[in-house]
GROMACS .gro file of C-alpha atoms in nm:
model
  311
    1MET     CA    1   3.225  -0.593  -8.783
    2GLU     CA    2   2.941  -0.840  -8.842
    3LEU     CA    3   3.053  -1.202  -8.867
    4ILE     CA    4   2.882  -1.478  -9.064
    5THR     CA    5   2.658  -1.723  -8.878
    6ILE     CA    6   2.601  -2.097  -8.884
    7ASP     CA    7   2.261  -2.030  -9.043
    8GLN     CA    8   2.432  -1.858  -9.336
    9VAL     CA    9   2.663  -2.158  -9.376
   10ARG     CA   10   2.368  -2.399  -9.370
   11ALA     CA   11   2.188  -2.194  -9.634
   12ALA     CA   12   2.504  -2.194  -9.846
   13ALA     CA   13   2.518  -2.575  -9.830
   14ARG     CA   14   2.190  -2.596 -10.019
   15ARG     CA   15   2.308  -2.353 -10.285
   16VAL     CA   16   2.645  -2.513 -10.353
   17ALA     CA   17   2.517  -2.872 -10.367
   18PRO     CA   18   2.459  -2.874 -10.746
   19LEU     CA   19   2.821  -2.780 -10.821
   20ALA     CA   20   3.038  -2.885 -10.525
   21VAL     CA   21   3.122  -3.245 -10.443
   22ARG     CA   22   3.052  -3.357 -10.086
   23THR     CA   23   3.404  -3.480 -10.020
   24PRO     CA   24   3.456  -3.772  -9.778
   25LEU     CA   25   3.672  -3.795  -9.470
   26LEU     CA   26   3.955  -4.037  -9.538
   27PRO     CA   27   4.121  -4.233  -9.254
   28CYS     CA   28   4.501  -4.255  -9.249
   29PRO     CA   29   4.600  -4.606  -9.135
   30TRP     CA   30   4.957  -4.526  -9.239
   31TYR     CA   31   4.983  -4.259  -8.967
   32GLU     CA   32   5.040  -4.357  -8.603
   33GLY     CA   33   4.786  -4.109  -8.463
   34ASP     CA   34   4.414  -4.058  -8.527
   35LEU     CA   35   4.428  -3.859  -8.850
   36TRP     CA   36   4.157  -3.795  -9.109
   37LEU     CA   37   4.187  -3.607  -9.437
   38LYS     CA   38   3.924  -3.381  -9.593
   39PRO     CA   39   4.030  -3.399  -9.962
   40GLU     CA   40   3.896  -3.082 -10.123
   41SER     CA   41   4.146  -3.158 -10.397
   42LEU     CA   42   3.873  -3.391 -10.531
   43GLN     CA   43   3.642  -3.103 -10.620
   44PRO     CA   44   3.565  -3.063 -10.993
   45VAL     CA   45   3.798  -2.762 -11.003
   46GLY     CA   46   4.056  -2.928 -10.779
   47ALA     CA   47   4.004  -2.706 -10.473
   48PHE     CA   48   3.756  -2.594 -10.207
   49LYS     CA   49   3.706  -2.260 -10.380
   50ILE     CA   50   3.407  -2.390 -10.577
   51ARG     CA   51   3.201  -2.365 -10.259
   52GLY     CA   52   3.243  -1.993 -10.202
   53ALA     CA   53   3.224  -1.905 -10.570
   54ALA     CA   54   2.906  -2.106 -10.623
   55ASN     CA   55   2.736  -1.954 -10.318
   56ALA     CA   56   2.823  -1.596 -10.412
   57LEU     CA   57   2.714  -1.646 -10.772
   58ALA     CA   58   2.386  -1.811 -10.670
   59LEU     CA   59   2.294  -1.502 -10.467
   60LEU     CA   60   2.327  -1.261 -10.763
   61ASP     CA   61   2.006  -1.141 -10.926
   62ASP     CA   62   1.946  -1.149 -11.303
   63ALA     CA   63   2.060  -0.789 -11.351
   64ALA     CA   64   2.392  -0.854 -11.183
   65ARG     CA   65   2.445  -1.174 -11.379
   66ALA     CA   66   2.381  -0.996 -11.709
   67GLY     CA   67   2.692  -0.781 -11.662
   68GLY     CA   68   2.912  -1.081 -11.592
   69VAL     CA   69   3.147  -1.139 -11.300
   70VAL     CA   70   3.506  -1.037 -11.232
   71THR     CA   71   3.756  -1.159 -10.977
   72HIS     CA   72   4.129  -1.160 -10.899
   73SER     CA   73   4.302  -1.488 -10.823
   74SER     CA   74   4.630  -1.677 -10.842
   75GLY     CA   75   4.432  -1.971 -10.975
   76ASN     CA   76   4.194  -2.172 -10.759
   77HIS     CA   77   3.924  -1.910 -10.698
   78GLY     CA   78   3.951  -1.803 -11.061
   79GLN     CA   79   3.896  -2.160 -11.175
   80ALA     CA   80   3.605  -2.201 -10.936
   81LEU     CA   81   3.429  -1.883 -11.044
   82ALA     CA   82   3.487  -1.958 -11.411
   83TYR     CA   83   3.345  -2.309 -11.365
   84ALA     CA   84   3.039  -2.186 -11.176
   85ALA     CA   85   2.984  -1.898 -11.419
   86ARG     CA   86   3.000  -2.129 -11.720
   87ALA     CA   87   2.740  -2.357 -11.559
   88GLU     CA   88   2.512  -2.056 -11.511
   89GLY     CA   89   2.579  -1.897 -11.852
   90VAL     CA   90   2.751  -1.592 -11.698
   91ALA     CA   91   3.058  -1.421 -11.850
   92CYS     CA   92   3.368  -1.430 -11.628
   93THR     CA   93   3.694  -1.231 -11.622
   94VAL     CA   94   3.985  -1.322 -11.394
   95VAL     CA   95   4.277  -1.092 -11.313
   96VAL     CA   96   4.579  -1.312 -11.242
   97PRO     CA   97   4.909  -1.203 -11.084
   98GLU     CA   98   5.212  -1.216 -11.307
   99GLY     CA   99   5.389  -1.546 -11.250
  100ALA     CA  100   5.074  -1.740 -11.161
  101PRO     CA  101   5.113  -2.116 -11.224
  102GLU     CA  102   5.039  -2.190 -11.589
  103VAL     CA  103   4.847  -2.507 -11.501
  104LYS     CA  104   4.596  -2.291 -11.312
  105VAL     CA  105   4.578  -2.019 -11.577
  106ALA     CA  106   4.519  -2.280 -11.847
  107ALA     CA  107   4.239  -2.433 -11.641
  108MET     CA  108   4.070  -2.094 -11.604
  109ARG     CA  109   4.083  -2.043 -11.979
  110GLY     CA  110   3.950  -2.395 -12.026
  111PHE     CA  111   3.643  -2.303 -11.820
  112GLY     CA  112   3.581  -2.005 -12.047
  113ALA     CA  113   3.730  -1.720 -11.843
  114ARG     CA  114   3.885  -1.411 -11.997
  115ILE     CA  115   4.231  -1.370 -11.843
  116VAL     CA  116   4.392  -1.034 -11.760
  117SER     CA  117   4.745  -1.027 -11.615
  118ALA     CA  118   4.859  -0.770 -11.358
  119ALA     CA  119   5.138  -0.713 -11.108
  120PRO     CA  120   5.066  -0.905 -10.785
  121GLU     CA  121   5.018  -0.585 -10.586
  122ASP     CA  122   4.777  -0.443 -10.848
  123ARG     CA  123   4.547  -0.736 -10.913
  124GLN     CA  124   4.268  -0.622 -10.684
  125SER     CA  125   4.265  -0.265 -10.814
  126VAL     CA  126   4.270  -0.388 -11.174
  127ALA     CA  127   3.976  -0.621 -11.105
  128GLU     CA  128   3.781  -0.338 -10.943
  129ALA     CA  129   3.850  -0.110 -11.240
  130LEU     CA  130   3.739  -0.375 -11.490
  131ALA     CA  131   3.417  -0.436 -11.296
  132ALA     CA  132   3.339  -0.064 -11.296
  133GLU     CA  133   3.428  -0.021 -11.663
  134HIS     CA  134   3.215  -0.311 -11.788
  135GLY     CA  135   2.932  -0.303 -11.536
  136ALA     CA  136   3.033  -0.645 -11.402
  137HIS     CA  137   2.992  -0.778 -11.048
  138LEU     CA  138   3.309  -0.830 -10.844
  139ILE     CA  139   3.326  -1.160 -10.653
  140PRO     CA  140   3.648  -1.147 -10.449
  141PRO     CA  141   3.839  -1.463 -10.357
  142PHE     CA  142   3.770  -1.428  -9.983
  143ASP     CA  143   3.671  -1.076  -9.879
  144HIS     CA  144   3.292  -1.126  -9.884
  145PRO     CA  145   3.049  -1.290  -9.639
  146ASP     CA  146   2.882  -1.497  -9.914
  147VAL     CA  147   3.219  -1.645 -10.007
  148LEU     CA  148   3.303  -1.719  -9.644
  149ALA     CA  149   2.967  -1.888  -9.589
  150GLY     CA  150   3.026  -2.111  -9.891
  151GLN     CA  151   3.369  -2.216  -9.766
  152GLY     CA  152   3.214  -2.291  -9.428
  153THR     CA  153   3.031  -2.587  -9.578
  154VAL     CA  154   3.362  -2.776  -9.549
  155GLY     CA  155   3.323  -2.748  -9.171
  156LEU     CA  156   2.960  -2.861  -9.181
  157GLU     CA  157   3.061  -3.180  -9.358
  158ILE     CA  158   3.353  -3.248  -9.124
  159VAL     CA  159   3.137  -3.239  -8.812
  160ALA     CA  160   2.858  -3.438  -8.979
  161ASP     CA  161   3.101  -3.719  -9.065
  162LEU     CA  162   3.316  -3.705  -8.750
  163PRO     CA  163   3.127  -3.553  -8.457
  164GLU     CA  164   3.343  -3.369  -8.201
  165PRO     CA  165   3.692  -3.404  -8.349
  166ASP     CA  166   3.964  -3.276  -8.121
  167VAL     CA  167   4.142  -3.067  -8.383
  168VAL     CA  168   4.069  -2.932  -8.731
  169LEU     CA  169   4.370  -2.797  -8.922
  170VAL     CA  170   4.307  -2.552  -9.207
  171PRO     CA  171   4.544  -2.381  -9.451
  172VAL     CA  172   4.536  -2.000  -9.431
  173GLY     CA  173   4.605  -1.752  -9.710
  174GLY     CA  174   4.338  -1.486  -9.741
  175GLY     CA  175   4.158  -1.658  -9.458
  176GLY     CA  176   3.828  -1.736  -9.628
  177LEU     CA  177   3.842  -2.112  -9.575
  178ALA     CA  178   3.956  -2.084  -9.213
  179SER     CA  179   3.690  -1.820  -9.140
  180GLY     CA  180   3.410  -2.038  -9.274
  181VAL     CA  181   3.536  -2.363  -9.124
  182ALA     CA  182   3.593  -2.207  -8.782
  183THR     CA  183   3.241  -2.062  -8.789
  184ALA     CA  184   3.081  -2.398  -8.867
  185VAL     CA  185   3.297  -2.622  -8.650
  186ARG     CA  186   3.296  -2.400  -8.340
  187SER     CA  187   2.916  -2.361  -8.368
  188LEU     CA  188   2.852  -2.736  -8.392
  189SER     CA  189   3.141  -2.872  -8.184
  190PRO     CA  190   3.245  -2.604  -7.932
  191PHE     CA  191   3.528  -2.804  -7.777
  192THR     CA  192   3.703  -2.870  -8.110
  193LYS     CA  193   4.019  -2.665  -8.167
  194VAL     CA  194   4.034  -2.505  -8.513
  195VAL     CA  195   4.393  -2.417  -8.600
  196GLY     CA  196   4.527  -2.239  -8.907
  197VAL     CA  197   4.849  -2.331  -9.089
  198GLN     CA  198   5.076  -2.107  -9.297
  199PRO     CA  199   5.424  -2.131  -9.448
  200GLU     CA  200   5.694  -1.961  -9.244
  201LEU     CA  201   5.770  -1.754  -9.554
  202ALA     CA  202   5.414  -1.619  -9.579
  203ALA     CA  203   5.310  -1.601  -9.215
  204ASP     CA  204   5.131  -1.266  -9.214
  205ALA     CA  205   4.816  -1.412  -9.056
  206ALA     CA  206   5.016  -1.573  -8.777
  207GLU     CA  207   5.188  -1.240  -8.709
  208SER     CA  208   4.858  -1.049  -8.729
  209LEU     CA  209   4.679  -1.274  -8.484
  210GLY     CA  210   4.976  -1.270  -8.249
  211ALA     CA  211   4.981  -0.889  -8.253
  212GLY     CA  212   4.603  -0.851  -8.234
  213ARG     CA  213   4.594  -0.630  -8.543
  214LEU     CA  214   4.606  -0.675  -8.919
  215ILE     CA  215   4.960  -0.684  -9.056
  216THR     CA  216   5.024  -0.707  -9.429
  217TRP     CA  217   5.334  -0.860  -9.585
  218GLU     CA  218   5.457  -0.726  -9.918
  219PRO     CA  219   5.439  -0.959 -10.222
  220GLU     CA  220   5.820  -0.965 -10.231
  221ARG     CA  221   5.812  -1.152  -9.898
  222THR     CA  222   5.525  -1.391  -9.959
  223ARG     CA  223   5.630  -1.495 -10.309
  224ARG     CA  224   5.930  -1.673 -10.155
  225THR     CA  225   5.711  -1.968 -10.055
  226ILE     CA  226   5.639  -2.259 -10.283
  227ALA     CA  227   5.275  -2.240 -10.164
  228ASP     CA  228   5.144  -1.994 -10.424
  229GLY     CA  229   4.782  -2.033 -10.313
  230VAL     CA  230   4.848  -1.866  -9.974
  231ARG     CA  231   5.068  -1.577 -10.077
  232VAL     CA  232   4.780  -1.328 -10.033
  233GLY     CA  233   4.711  -1.171  -9.693
  234LEU     CA  234   4.404  -1.141  -9.474
  235SER     CA  235   4.135  -0.875  -9.518
  236GLU     CA  236   3.972  -0.684  -9.234
  237LEU     CA  237   3.675  -0.922  -9.267
  238THR     CA  238   3.873  -1.244  -9.245
  239PHE     CA  239   4.099  -1.107  -8.971
  240ALA     CA  240   3.788  -1.033  -8.763
  241HIS     CA  241   3.665  -1.391  -8.807
  242LEU     CA  242   3.999  -1.553  -8.728
  243HIS     CA  243   4.068  -1.325  -8.433
  244LYS     CA  244   3.733  -1.422  -8.282
  245ARG     CA  245   3.700  -1.788  -8.381
  246LEU     CA  246   4.039  -1.946  -8.455
  247ASP     CA  247   4.218  -2.127  -8.172
  248GLY     CA  248   4.569  -2.065  -8.298
  249MET     CA  249   4.816  -2.064  -8.587
  250LEU     CA  250   5.103  -2.292  -8.683
  251THR     CA  251   5.375  -2.235  -8.941
  252VAL     CA  252   5.566  -2.490  -9.146
  253THR     CA  253   5.889  -2.482  -9.344
  254GLU     CA  254   5.929  -2.523  -9.719
  255GLU     CA  255   6.093  -2.861  -9.661
  256GLU     CA  256   5.797  -2.974  -9.450
  257ILE     CA  257   5.553  -2.867  -9.720
  258ARG     CA  258   5.742  -3.066  -9.983
  259ALA     CA  259   5.761  -3.370  -9.758
  260ALA     CA  260   5.387  -3.355  -9.693
  261MET     CA  261   5.313  -3.340 -10.066
  262GLY     CA  262   5.517  -3.655 -10.114
  263THR     CA  263   5.354  -3.834  -9.823
  264LEU     CA  264   5.005  -3.748  -9.947
  265LEU     CA  265   5.084  -3.883 -10.292
  266ARG     CA  266   5.258  -4.201 -10.179
  267ARG     CA  267   5.054  -4.294  -9.873
  268ALA     CA  268   4.711  -4.133  -9.920
  269ARG     CA  269   4.709  -4.147 -10.303
  270LEU     CA  270   4.621  -3.777 -10.313
  271VAL     CA  271   4.778  -3.512 -10.533
  272ALA     CA  272   4.813  -3.194 -10.327
  273GLU     CA  273   4.946  -2.857 -10.433
  274PRO     CA  274   5.182  -2.694 -10.181
  275SER     CA  275   4.903  -2.487 -10.024
  276GLY     CA  276   4.685  -2.797 -10.001
  277ALA     CA  277   4.955  -2.985  -9.810
  278LEU     CA  278   4.998  -2.727  -9.532
  279ALA     CA  279   4.769  -2.893  -9.276
  280VAL     CA  280   4.930  -3.233  -9.322
  281ALA     CA  281   5.273  -3.070  -9.303
  282ALA     CA  282   5.177  -2.937  -8.958
  283VAL     CA  283   5.074  -3.287  -8.846
  284LEU     CA  284   5.389  -3.454  -8.975
  285SER     CA  285   5.607  -3.183  -8.817
  286GLY     CA  286   5.483  -3.291  -8.474
  287ARG     CA  287   5.379  -2.936  -8.381
  288ALA     CA  288   5.004  -2.979  -8.422
  289PRO     CA  289   4.781  -3.040  -8.115
  290GLN     CA  290   4.728  -3.406  -8.028
  291GLY     CA  291   4.402  -3.601  -8.057
  292ARG     CA  292   4.153  -3.697  -8.325
  293THR     CA  293   4.258  -3.464  -8.605
  294VAL     CA  294   4.110  -3.358  -8.938
  295ALA     CA  295   4.352  -3.203  -9.186
  296VAL     CA  296   4.192  -3.015  -9.474
  297VAL     CA  297   4.370  -3.084  -9.804
  298SER     CA  298   4.250  -2.764  -9.966
  299GLY     CA  299   4.360  -2.816 -10.326
  300GLY     CA  300   4.544  -3.033 -10.576
  301ASN     CA  301   4.617  -2.801 -10.868
  302VAL     CA  302   4.991  -2.846 -10.879
  303ASP     CA  303   5.217  -2.784 -11.175
  304PRO     CA  304   5.340  -3.124 -11.302
  305GLU     CA  305   5.700  -3.004 -11.316
  306LEU     CA  306   5.685  -2.884 -10.957
  307LEU     CA  307   5.533  -3.213 -10.844
  308ARG     CA  308   5.808  -3.402 -11.026
  309ALA     CA  309   6.073  -3.187 -10.858
  310VAL     CA  310   5.915  -3.237 -10.514
  311LEU     CA  311   5.910  -3.613 -10.558
   0.00000   0.00000   0.00000
């Protein structure tokens, strides 16, 4: 399977610049080690997903744009695509799994998306059917090289701001962010370890990489985690990238995720959704590799009631 290249990531950086914020690296003087945060929660849609969505949309020709775009998402990719589509005057439909956080669904509607609800296990097939029925273009949340290249711009910025970090920690759900970041970081800083982080209750990628083959967990298993943004599994494309380019996987408990959310809010002044707090949870657990570390805070779209309960 053909993997994306650093040249594709560099080209994506130019395309996403009008819509994605170039987020800073934030030092953590409150932490005893050498820790830096990459706060993708500060993006205009509250998550890194704007990068992949903007890149994929920018590469569509006029004919494809005329039919509109469709995707399936629990929230962050749907928000990102809706935001990018509105900026480009393109119609957008998002298929959301039943039980998706209302704060994310409301944000998608606020950006002008048409919302269609489906069972978690059916959301991809429903999106594909809608695209075929209406002549729309499907932009998946992670299973496309243009999306991966866009997410890889996170890695470009990390290495530009902190050359040769020892470790970069990245949350893993569908694997798009980790695929792109690993591509960029390993190309520009070969001795940096890029490590993925998942909840113990949705650790299909960790199991897959350990077994050397793609293993899928049923939605009944993954929905147990508080981290709704990483309940979806890898695709063949993202598995190929992570199998080749990721240095390892860590898992964290639900209690560690909650604790990391609280620490980020109190000490770093960052609001992180559970999925966005995974990398920091790995650091605070003491299980992450030692050295100069960058933890990607992938998103901050948390339900206010959940945040209140966590705190």
